[in-house]
Amino acid sequence: MQNIQIEDRHITLITPSAPVATPTHGGRAKCLQRLVRLDLPVPCTVALSFDIVLQIARGTLPDIPAILSHFDPGTLLCIRPSSEDPDWGGPGAVLNIGMNTARHAELCETLGNEAATSLYLRFIQAYAIHVARLDPDTFDGIADNGALSLTEALDAYEEEAEEPFPQDLGRQLADVLTSMARAWEGTTARLLRQAKGAPVDAGLGLVVQAMKLGLGTGECGSGVLQLVDSDTGLPQITGRYLSQSQGRDALEGDAASLFLERDPRGPSLEELAPEAFRDLKIHAALMRRRLRAEMQIEFTIENGHVHILDGVRVRRSARAALRIAVCLVEDGIITPQEAVMRVEPRALSELLHRQVSEDAPRDVIGRGMPASPGAATGKIVFSAAEAQSSAARGDACVLVRRETSPEDIRGMHAASAVLTERGGMTSHAAVIGRGLGLPCVVGAARMKFHLRRKQIVTEDGRVFREGDVITVDGTNGEVLSGAPEMVEATLDDSFQTLMAWADAERDIGIRANADTPADAQTAHNFAAEGIGLCRTEHMFFEADRLTVMREMIFADATEDRRAALDQLLPMQRADFTELFTIMQGKPVCIRLFDPPLHEFLPTDRAGLRDLAEALALPVSDVTRRVEAMGEYNPMLGMRGVRLGITVPEIYDMQARAIFEATIDASRNGDPVVPEVMIPLVSTQREVEIVRARVDAVAAAVRAERGVNFTYRLGVMVETPRACLRADEIAQHAHFLSFGTNDLTQMTYGLSRDDAGRFMSDYVQQGVFPEDPFHLLDVDGVGELLRIAVERARRASPDITVSICGEHGGNPESIRFCRNAGFDYVSCSPFRVPVARLAVAQLALRDKMR
Ligand code: PEP
Ligand code: MG
């Protein structure tokens, strides 16, 4: 440690007018100044700036006498951290600085031996462990039992530290400041705070405060108090008080008297010190009003008088945060806009889904990607069929698969949760799970999935069999054994109120990706402004349709194919009519058929036999045809618009179903303007060809029905080439919607279904900052999006631009889309509220700027 003392302009006594600010001295220092301005009984406090603390960490001592000059001689001091954001953490507070043998003797006179010795002992131990960095075992076996233990503790210190316990206040203060400043600069602390969003150069301030011991002859003690319940956000005075009059145990925290739930072991604070309790309530209400937040007060009571040591924002659950924000507006304390800014969009998903209770013990048996939030418990099943039987018996089940495919949809509907060995954030299970609001963990590759033996084996060798109960926590990607306690989803009036305020600020649209009437209803309930992506292929997996679909796929002649499609037409028409009706005239964007046809064909022997029977063909024939349709790289093969060009009857049927449903739904309800979207486009010619056929179908339906209608035709931009040629493509489209799942896959050359196997290694080693299927890669994929929007708008200024890949529900990715000039984002129905709030916050932030 150098002896050069740095100038003391960064050592500031906190007074109402002192130059103290959060960006230079931290939130705690600023808050204490606000309390001083409110004339609250705050003990003398000195703030040290970020700059001076950094200098201390680097070895330059501050002017210790200058700090001490603000305190009465003999005052004990405490030091607390004061970072810019309390969530960034900081070193623990160190109390009772100044305790030494002489001070101990004095306090024995005024407070009694027991209290004085206990204070000194606690300081020696805290100093030894946190400042001198001695082994905590040094004090093993030394009980807090008076003078004897004090001598033992001082001896143990001297032996271990090879010097006597420091008696000089200046030395103690300098050492504590140095150890706290250096703790902030340590690697672990740095990484932890950066994970919570702190910048690399985040500073630490320190506050040095006169101790109010809460010790004396009248009613004395210390505690915390707040005016709301941290879990619900409902008004309720709550806190904890350790009364000295309750004996030594109370000082150690064993005999706390609760304010409201009376502690059977002792009286409440209200009974012990009615005036102090009244003052505390008045102080807390004043802080709430003037600091414009629900605060927890830390206080001591000395001989019946209250001292306010600190105020921090109350710890709050997502549900409480929302209710607190709304209540503060209703009480005229903050504006609706401020309330909108105060709720973390992601925290909303906690409200929208059941969660494992924070207090529940967690027996973690595996981990994967948190693909769809919420938690659910059920018995393990290993196939979609078993999931359906289980649901029919009324048994909750967890569907465990290596990975899911469209054939599993009905099983997923029946299951309470899904767990897969493979897959990433945009794998089939993840996308469908989010769409259904079904908790889902994917890519749990460290567990062994023995599907034949119907077992999963955990990394530590535990075996879970069919029928065993597990819990899937899709919020954090954990798989738990058994059925921990859950907290139910809660959507109350506060939620609706806050969302209405958010919508008033929002400046781009939010739609939902919805494939089924149930999805559409959820989207409508969450006030989505339309459907941005309806993946029609899911509709063909219903039992009655699959066989017809397979007949269509097997048809050799166009007429046979048409005949099969004619059977599917009324079913599709009914699907679309229902969607249009639920959405009540809001736009519905229907994507034409996208997946490779062989996804609809059976893969196992039994399935092949059934199909042979249905088609009256030999099994060998069916097997050969199925094998012939296999592709080496199906995601880059015969799918999307390529099917539309080569097997155009499918799109003809879908277009007809859409237009007939438009007429039917408009007849009985709000007028419908459907949107028809072509997937996997890479050239303008593809759009021209499909558009000509869709136009022809529209003309035919108009003529047959004698009813006019309009529709919008759009292109799903999900290949890099479509981005680069967006100007040409835009000339044939009313809208472009970016399918960033496939676009990410193709930009990186990264399989969305297989990347889960190595994604965590990639992220851990910093190869990718995040899973690009989860968080939009703004540098690479984002550049393609920017190029595409700019070229498309140049060619067609009024074209509508949106995103419908999974990134559309991610707040950071939404920021990118809004900055790039998108008209709306579309995401899974359960993420619609998150997106609404995220956009409102972005708009408000821009306004503030
Ligand atoms: C996409 O590729 O981004 C998309 C939305 O379509 P899908 O996930 O169905 O391929
Ligand atoms: Mg796609």
mmCIF file of N, CA and C and ligand atoms in Angstrom, residues 591 594 639 716 718 742 752, ligand 2:
data_model
loop_
_atom_site.group_PDB
_atom_site.id
_atom_site.type_symbol
_atom_site.label_atom_id
_atom_site.label_comp_id
_atom_site.label_asym_id
_atom_site.label_seq_id
_atom_site.Cartn_x
_atom_site.Cartn_y
_atom_site.Cartn_z
ATOM 1 N N ARG A 591 -49.359 -19.448 -44.010
ATOM 2 C CA ARG A 591 -48.227 -19.905 -44.810
ATOM 3 C C ARG A 591 -48.630 -21.156 -45.568
ATOM 4 N N ASP A 594 -45.200 -26.185 -46.135
ATOM 5 C CA ASP A 594 -43.740 -25.981 -46.086
ATOM 6 C C ASP A 594 -42.880 -27.250 -45.975
ATOM 7 N N ARG A 639 -39.030 -28.949 -50.393
ATOM 8 C CA ARG A 639 -39.955 -28.398 -49.394
ATOM 9 C C ARG A 639 -40.294 -26.971 -49.786
ATOM 10 N N MET A 716 -42.138 -15.351 -47.501
ATOM 11 C CA MET A 716 -41.382 -15.613 -46.284
ATOM 12 C C MET A 716 -39.905 -15.600 -46.669
ATOM 13 N N GLU A 718 -36.439 -16.428 -45.919
ATOM 14 C CA GLU A 718 -35.703 -17.277 -44.976
ATOM 15 C C GLU A 718 -34.500 -17.949 -45.629
ATOM 16 N N ASP A 742 -35.022 -20.503 -40.166
ATOM 17 C CA ASP A 742 -34.312 -21.068 -41.311
ATOM 18 C C ASP A 742 -33.192 -20.150 -41.771
ATOM 19 N N ARG A 752 -30.650 -26.495 -37.297
ATOM 20 C CA ARG A 752 -31.421 -26.093 -36.117
ATOM 21 C C ARG A 752 -31.826 -27.294 -35.277
HETATM 22 MG MG MG B 2 -38.848 -21.784 -41.934
#
